[in-house]
Amino acid sequence: MNFNSIIVRYGEISLKGKNRIRFELSLKNSLERFLRDQHLQFSDILLKKGRIYIKGISTLPQLDKVLGVYSYSPALEMEKKLSVLKKEALKALPEIKNANSFRVSCQRIDKGFQYNSMEVEKIIGEILLSGSRTPVNLEHPDREYGVEIGEDCIYAFFDKIKGFGGFPYGISGKLVSLISSGIDSPVSTFLMMKRGVEPVLLHFKISESDVGKLFKLKEKLEEFSSGKAIKLHIIDRNDLFKGRFRELFGDQKFHSYICILCKFLMHRKAGEIAREEKAWGLITGDNLAQVASQTLKNLYVYQTASRLPVYSPLIGFEKQETIDLARKIGTYDISILKSQGCTPPAAPKTGVSISVFKKILAESGLE
Ligand code: ATP
Ligand code: MG
């Protein structure tokens, strides 16, 4: 079907009570920024009764990249007359003929329209049925001809493309996201972005070869930030250790504590950066028990380091769920590129008490 406009639907935003208008305007701004960033021409963008309409557009943008969008439909906007709708419906016959079954679904936003939804469905359904001989299936149609009676015009469409839902980018505020070059942390960053967070990325560099990957991950995440740049800080991990990483790694006393020390120092530094950036807390890709050092005891130790809230949205995920999401958002292929990474000790401490840890920290000279 030809289209000249796009209907954008949003889910949870419409539940937001008095705050609703703030969320709606933010989503509208996000959509506008996204379209301009993609150099896509459109004539207008309107916010009306639980929907956003993009008018005068001829290229289909990937609006599933705009967070807060629940679904969208490329639609044909027409004059608000049943006679016009009947004529336009005939043009949809080739697509209906190709389908195994169909139904017409009408939604009347303008309750004053002279025909109600069921009447419109019946009238248009009969036209499509007699012209195509394709059976009607109300329960599980192969094709659905959607009609929306808006306040000023009628829209007809076939496809409802799903978005990620959530909230518009940045509306919740800022968090510092600890991002490694692995699979998990880009996904945890994305999940918080989906709740309206603007992330400031922070990477502790272990090898120079990871830097390229980090910029690629940043670019991938920027596909979801509606044309806004995402900041990336890169700090040498060796600087966290005051240049003494190798020395401590090689020292029998500190060797098995190196992971927990490293995480603690990362979180402490991240806290400093969060304060500079005026961010409300941290994001990590931590996942309970995924690696030997991700125990409740260890998490307890290093999550105290920043004295800020730490959000770890993957904490209860199965690895496969994270991988599936990483594939869906496009970070997976970047994350699995060859990486130097870190070489943990053969047997890192899996459960350090805070008192033992404090002693080790003091003795390391890194306190
Ligand atoms: P990922 O796949 O994100 O690397 P992981 O399963 O390998 O996670 P860890 O290496 O134990 O888990 O790291 C847990 C979390 O600590 C990461 O998800 C990330 O938020 C943070 N982190 C780990 N390494 C770094 C790093 N070099 N720079 C910044 N943050 C890091
Ligand atoms: Mg890692």
Coordinates of C-alpha atoms and ligand atoms in Angstrom, one line a residue:
M1 CA 0.0 0.0 0.0
N2 CA 1.2 3.5 -0.7
F3 CA 1.7 5.7 2.3
N4 CA 2.0 9.4 2.9
S5 CA 2.0 9.5 6.7
I6 CA 2.9 7.4 9.7
I7 CA 0.8 6.6 12.8
V8 CA 3.0 6.3 15.9
R9 CA 1.6 4.5 19.0
Y10 CA 3.0 4.5 22.5
G11 CA 2.2 2.2 25.3
E12 CA 3.2 3.0 28.9
I13 CA 3.5 6.7 28.3
S14 CA -0.2 7.0 28.1
L15 CA -0.5 5.7 31.6
K16 CA 1.5 8.5 33.1
G17 CA -1.4 10.7 34.5
K18 CA -0.5 14.4 34.9
N19 CA 3.0 13.8 33.6
R20 CA 1.6 12.4 30.4
I21 CA 2.0 15.6 28.3
R22 CA 5.7 15.9 29.3
F23 CA 6.3 12.3 28.1
E24 CA 4.3 12.9 24.9
L25 CA 6.2 16.0 24.0
S26 CA 9.5 14.3 24.8
L27 CA 8.6 11.5 22.4
K28 CA 7.5 13.9 19.8
N29 CA 10.9 15.7 20.1
S30 CA 12.7 12.4 19.9
L31 CA 10.9 11.5 16.7
E32 CA 11.6 14.9 15.2
R33 CA 15.3 14.7 16.1
F34 CA 15.5 11.2 14.7
L35 CA 13.9 12.2 11.4
R36 CA 16.2 15.2 11.0
D37 CA 19.2 13.2 12.0
Q38 CA 18.3 10.7 9.2
H39 CA 17.8 13.6 6.8
L40 CA 14.2 12.4 6.2
Q41 CA 11.7 14.9 4.8
F42 CA 8.3 15.3 6.3
S43 CA 5.7 18.1 6.3
D44 CA 4.4 18.0 9.9
I45 CA 4.4 16.0 13.1
L46 CA 1.3 16.2 15.3
L47 CA 0.4 15.0 18.8
K48 CA -3.3 14.0 19.1
K49 CA -5.2 12.0 21.5
G50 CA -2.8 9.2 22.4
R51 CA -1.1 9.1 19.0
I52 CA 1.6 11.0 17.1
Y53 CA 1.1 11.5 13.3
I54 CA 4.0 12.1 11.0
K55 CA 2.6 13.7 7.9
G56 CA 3.9 14.2 4.4
I57 CA 6.5 11.5 4.5
S58 CA 7.5 9.2 1.6
T59 CA 10.4 7.1 3.1
L60 CA 9.7 4.6 5.8
P61 CA 12.0 5.4 8.8
Q62 CA 13.1 2.8 11.3
L63 CA 11.1 4.1 14.1
D64 CA 11.7 1.0 16.2
K65 CA 15.0 2.8 17.0
V66 CA 13.1 5.6 18.7
L67 CA 12.6 4.6 22.3
G68 CA 9.1 5.1 23.6
V69 CA 7.5 3.9 20.3
Y70 CA 5.3 0.9 20.9
S71 CA 4.3 0.4 17.3
Y72 CA 4.0 2.4 14.1
S73 CA 2.2 2.0 10.8
P74 CA 2.9 3.6 7.4
A75 CA -0.5 4.8 6.5
L76 CA -2.5 6.4 3.7
E77 CA -4.0 9.7 4.9
M78 CA -7.2 10.7 3.1
E79 CA -10.1 13.1 3.2
K80 CA -12.6 12.2 6.0
K81 CA -15.3 10.8 3.9
L82 CA -16.6 7.3 3.6
S83 CA -16.8 7.6 -0.2
V84 CA -13.1 8.3 -0.3
L85 CA -12.3 5.4 2.0
K86 CA -14.3 3.1 -0.2
K87 CA -12.4 4.2 -3.3
E88 CA -9.0 3.9 -1.6
A89 CA -9.9 0.4 -0.2
L90 CA -10.3 -0.9 -3.7
K91 CA -6.6 -0.1 -4.3
A92 CA -5.8 -2.6 -1.5
L93 CA -7.4 -5.5 -3.4
P94 CA -4.2 -6.9 -4.9
E95 CA -2.7 -7.3 -1.4
I96 CA -5.9 -8.9 -0.1
K97 CA -6.0 -11.3 -3.1
N98 CA -2.6 -12.5 -2.2
A99 CA -3.5 -13.2 1.4
N100 CA -5.1 -16.5 2.7
S101 CA -7.6 -14.5 4.8
F102 CA -8.2 -11.0 6.0
R103 CA -10.2 -8.8 8.3
V104 CA -10.9 -5.1 8.6
S105 CA -10.2 -3.4 11.9
C106 CA -11.5 0.1 12.5
Q107 CA -10.8 2.4 15.3
R108 CA -12.8 5.6 15.6
I109 CA -10.9 8.3 17.4
D110 CA -13.6 10.9 16.3
K111 CA -16.7 9.5 18.0
G112 CA -18.8 12.0 16.0
F113 CA -18.1 10.3 12.7
Q114 CA -21.5 9.3 11.2
Y115 CA -20.6 5.5 11.0
N116 CA -19.3 3.6 14.0
S117 CA -16.3 1.3 13.9
M118 CA -18.4 -1.9 13.3
E119 CA -20.3 -0.3 10.5
V120 CA -17.1 0.9 8.8
E121 CA -15.6 -2.6 9.2
K122 CA -18.7 -4.2 7.6
I123 CA -18.9 -1.8 4.7
I124 CA -15.2 -1.9 3.8
G125 CA -15.0 -5.7 4.6
E126 CA -17.8 -6.3 2.1
I127 CA -16.0 -4.3 -0.6
L128 CA -12.8 -6.2 0.0
L129 CA -14.5 -9.6 0.1
S130 CA -16.5 -9.2 -3.1
G131 CA -13.5 -7.8 -4.9
S132 CA -11.0 -10.5 -3.8
R133 CA -12.9 -13.6 -2.8
T134 CA -10.4 -14.0 0.0
P135 CA -12.1 -15.4 3.1
V136 CA -12.6 -13.3 6.2
N137 CA -11.0 -14.6 9.4
L138 CA -11.8 -12.4 12.4
E139 CA -9.6 -14.4 14.9
H140 CA -6.3 -15.0 13.0
P141 CA -6.3 -13.1 9.8
D142 CA -3.4 -13.4 7.4
R143 CA -3.8 -9.7 6.5
E144 CA -5.4 -6.9 8.5
Y145 CA -6.7 -3.8 6.8
G146 CA -6.6 -1.1 9.5
V147 CA -8.7 2.0 9.4
E148 CA -8.4 4.8 11.8
I149 CA -11.0 7.6 11.8
G150 CA -9.0 10.5 13.1
E151 CA -10.2 14.0 14.1
D152 CA -9.3 15.6 10.7
C153 CA -8.8 12.7 8.3
I154 CA -9.0 8.9 7.8
Y155 CA -5.9 6.7 7.8
A156 CA -5.7 3.2 6.2
F157 CA -2.8 0.8 6.7
F158 CA -1.8 -2.8 6.7
D159 CA 1.3 -3.1 8.8
K160 CA 1.9 -2.5 12.5
I161 CA 5.6 -2.5 13.1
K162 CA 6.6 -3.2 16.7
G163 CA 9.0 -0.9 18.5
F164 CA 10.8 -1.4 21.9
G165 CA 8.3 0.6 23.9
G166 CA 9.7 2.1 27.1
F167 CA 10.3 5.8 27.5
P168 CA 11.7 8.6 25.4
Y169 CA 15.5 8.8 25.5
G170 CA 16.9 10.9 28.3
I171 CA 13.6 11.7 30.1
S172 CA 14.6 9.9 33.3
G173 CA 18.0 11.6 33.7
K174 CA 21.6 10.6 33.6
L175 CA 23.6 7.5 34.8
V176 CA 27.2 6.5 34.3
S177 CA 27.4 3.1 32.5
L178 CA 30.4 0.9 33.1
I179 CA 30.9 -0.7 29.8
S180 CA 33.4 -3.4 29.0
S181 CA 34.0 -4.8 25.5
G182 CA 31.9 -7.9 26.4
I183 CA 28.3 -8.9 25.5
D184 CA 26.5 -7.9 28.7
S185 CA 27.2 -4.2 29.5
P186 CA 26.0 -2.8 26.1
V187 CA 22.7 -4.7 26.7
S188 CA 22.4 -3.4 30.3
T189 CA 23.1 0.1 28.9
F190 CA 20.4 -0.3 26.3
L191 CA 17.8 -1.6 28.9
M192 CA 18.3 1.5 31.0
M193 CA 18.1 3.8 27.9
K194 CA 14.8 2.1 27.2
R195 CA 13.6 3.4 30.6
G196 CA 14.5 7.0 29.6
V197 CA 18.1 7.1 30.8
E198 CA 20.8 9.1 29.1
P199 CA 24.0 7.0 29.7
V200 CA 27.5 8.4 30.0
L201 CA 29.7 5.5 29.0
L202 CA 32.8 4.7 31.1
H203 CA 35.4 2.2 29.9
F204 CA 38.5 1.1 31.8
K205 CA 41.0 0.2 29.1
I206 CA 42.9 -3.0 29.4
S207 CA 44.3 -3.1 25.9
E208 CA 44.5 -0.6 23.1
S209 CA 42.9 -3.0 20.8
D210 CA 39.5 -2.7 22.6
V211 CA 39.2 1.0 21.9
G212 CA 37.9 0.6 18.4
K213 CA 35.3 -1.8 19.7
L214 CA 34.2 0.7 22.3
F215 CA 33.6 3.4 19.7
K216 CA 31.6 0.9 17.6
L217 CA 29.5 0.0 20.6
K218 CA 28.9 3.7 21.3
E219 CA 27.8 4.2 17.7
K220 CA 25.4 1.3 17.9
L221 CA 23.9 2.6 21.1
E222 CA 23.6 6.0 19.5
E223 CA 21.2 4.5 17.0
F224 CA 18.7 4.6 19.9
S225 CA 19.5 8.1 21.2
S226 CA 17.5 9.9 18.6
G227 CA 20.3 11.9 17.1
K228 CA 22.0 12.8 20.4
A229 CA 25.7 12.0 20.9
I230 CA 26.5 9.6 23.8
K231 CA 29.6 10.6 25.8
L232 CA 32.4 8.0 26.2
H233 CA 35.1 8.3 28.9
I234 CA 38.1 6.0 28.5
I235 CA 40.5 5.5 31.5
D236 CA 43.5 3.3 31.5
R237 CA 43.0 0.5 34.0
N238 CA 46.6 0.7 35.1
D239 CA 45.9 4.3 36.3
L240 CA 43.3 2.9 38.6
F241 CA 46.1 0.8 40.1
K242 CA 48.4 3.8 40.3
G243 CA 50.5 2.0 37.7
R244 CA 51.0 -1.1 39.9
F245 CA 48.6 -3.6 38.3
R246 CA 51.4 -6.0 37.2
E247 CA 53.2 -5.7 40.5
L248 CA 50.0 -6.6 42.5
F249 CA 48.9 -9.3 40.0
G250 CA 52.3 -11.0 40.5
D251 CA 52.2 -10.7 44.3
Q252 CA 51.1 -13.9 46.0
K253 CA 49.2 -11.8 48.7
F254 CA 47.0 -9.9 46.2
H255 CA 46.9 -12.2 43.2
S256 CA 43.5 -13.9 44.0
Y257 CA 42.0 -10.6 45.1
I258 CA 42.8 -8.8 41.9
C259 CA 39.3 -9.0 40.4
I260 CA 37.5 -7.7 43.4
L261 CA 40.1 -5.0 43.9
C262 CA 39.7 -4.1 40.2
K263 CA 35.9 -3.9 40.4
F264 CA 36.1 -1.9 43.6
L265 CA 38.4 0.7 42.0
M266 CA 36.3 0.8 38.9
H267 CA 33.2 1.6 40.9
R268 CA 35.0 4.1 43.0
K269 CA 36.2 6.0 40.0
A270 CA 32.8 5.7 38.3
G271 CA 31.3 7.4 41.4
E272 CA 33.7 10.3 41.0
I273 CA 32.8 10.6 37.3
A274 CA 29.0 10.4 38.1
R275 CA 29.4 13.3 40.5
E276 CA 31.2 15.4 37.9
E277 CA 28.6 14.5 35.2
K278 CA 25.7 15.1 37.7
A279 CA 24.5 11.6 37.1
W280 CA 22.2 9.8 39.6
G281 CA 24.1 6.5 39.8
L282 CA 25.7 3.7 37.9
I283 CA 24.8 1.0 35.4
T284 CA 26.6 -2.3 35.2
G285 CA 26.1 -5.5 33.2
D286 CA 26.6 -7.6 36.4
N287 CA 24.8 -10.9 36.3
L288 CA 24.5 -13.0 39.5
A289 CA 26.8 -16.0 39.5
Q290 CA 27.7 -15.8 35.8
V291 CA 31.4 -15.7 36.5
A292 CA 33.1 -16.9 39.6
S293 CA 33.6 -13.5 41.0
Q294 CA 29.9 -12.4 40.6
T295 CA 28.7 -13.7 44.0
L296 CA 26.4 -11.8 46.3
K297 CA 29.3 -11.3 48.7
N298 CA 31.5 -9.8 46.1
L299 CA 28.8 -7.6 44.6
Y300 CA 28.1 -6.4 48.2
V301 CA 31.8 -5.3 48.5
Y302 CA 32.2 -3.4 45.2
Q303 CA 28.8 -1.9 45.1
T304 CA 29.6 0.1 48.2
A305 CA 32.5 1.7 46.4
S306 CA 30.8 4.6 44.7
R307 CA 28.2 5.3 47.4
L308 CA 25.7 5.7 44.7
P309 CA 22.8 3.5 43.5
V310 CA 24.0 0.8 41.1
Y311 CA 21.5 -0.5 38.5
S312 CA 22.2 -3.9 37.0
P313 CA 19.2 -4.8 34.8
L314 CA 20.7 -8.1 33.7
I315 CA 21.2 -9.4 37.3
G316 CA 18.6 -12.2 36.9
F317 CA 19.0 -12.9 33.1
E318 CA 20.0 -16.2 31.5
K319 CA 23.0 -15.7 29.3
Q320 CA 20.9 -16.7 26.3
E321 CA 18.4 -14.0 27.0
T322 CA 21.2 -11.4 27.0
I323 CA 22.6 -12.8 23.8
D324 CA 19.2 -12.7 22.1
L325 CA 18.7 -9.1 23.1
A326 CA 22.3 -8.2 22.0
R327 CA 21.5 -9.6 18.6
K328 CA 18.3 -7.7 18.4
I329 CA 19.9 -4.4 19.1
G330 CA 22.9 -5.1 17.0
T331 CA 25.7 -5.0 19.7
Y332 CA 26.4 -8.8 19.6
D333 CA 28.5 -8.8 16.4
I334 CA 30.7 -6.0 17.8
S335 CA 31.0 -7.6 21.3
I336 CA 32.3 -10.9 19.9
L337 CA 35.0 -9.3 17.9
K338 CA 38.4 -10.4 19.0
S339 CA 39.5 -8.7 22.2
Q340 CA 42.5 -8.8 24.5
G341 CA 40.3 -8.5 27.6
C342 CA 41.7 -9.3 31.0
T343 CA 43.3 -12.5 32.2
P344 CA 41.8 -13.3 35.6
P345 CA 43.8 -15.4 38.1
A346 CA 43.1 -19.1 37.9
A347 CA 41.2 -19.0 41.2
P348 CA 39.8 -15.5 41.9
K349 CA 38.2 -15.0 45.4
T350 CA 34.5 -15.9 45.2
G351 CA 33.4 -14.6 48.5
V352 CA 35.3 -11.8 50.2
S353 CA 34.0 -10.3 53.4
I354 CA 34.0 -6.5 53.7
S355 CA 36.5 -6.6 56.6
V356 CA 39.0 -8.8 54.8
F357 CA 38.6 -6.7 51.7
K358 CA 39.2 -3.5 53.6
K359 CA 42.4 -5.0 55.0
I360 CA 43.6 -6.0 51.5
L361 CA 42.7 -2.6 50.1
A362 CA 44.7 -0.9 52.9
E363 CA 47.7 -3.2 52.4
S364 CA 47.7 -2.6 48.7
G365 CA 48.2 1.1 49.1
L366 CA 45.3 1.9 46.9
E367 CA 42.9 3.0 49.6
Ligands
ATP1 P1 30.5 -7.9 30.1 O1 30.0 -8.9 29.1 O2 29.7 -6.6 30.2 O3 32.0 -7.7 30.0 P2 30.9 -9.9 32.1 O4 29.9 -10.9 32.2 O5 32.2 -10.2 31.4 O6 30.2 -8.6 31.6 P3 32.5 -8.9 34.3 O7 33.7 -8.8 33.4 O8 32.6 -9.5 35.6 O9 31.2 -9.5 33.6 O10 32.0 -7.4 34.6 C1 30.8 -7.1 35.2 C2 30.5 -5.6 34.9 O11 31.6 -4.8 35.3 C3 30.4 -5.4 33.4 O12 29.2 -5.8 32.8 C4 30.6 -3.9 33.3 O13 29.5 -3.2 33.7 C5 31.7 -3.7 34.4 N1 33.0 -3.8 33.7 C6 33.8 -4.9 33.6 N2 35.0 -4.6 32.9 C7 34.9 -3.3 32.7 C8 35.8 -2.4 32.0 N3 37.0 -2.8 31.5 N4 35.4 -1.1 31.9 C9 34.3 -0.7 32.4 N5 33.4 -1.5 33.0 C10 33.7 -2.8 33.2
MG2 MG 33.7 -8.6 31.0

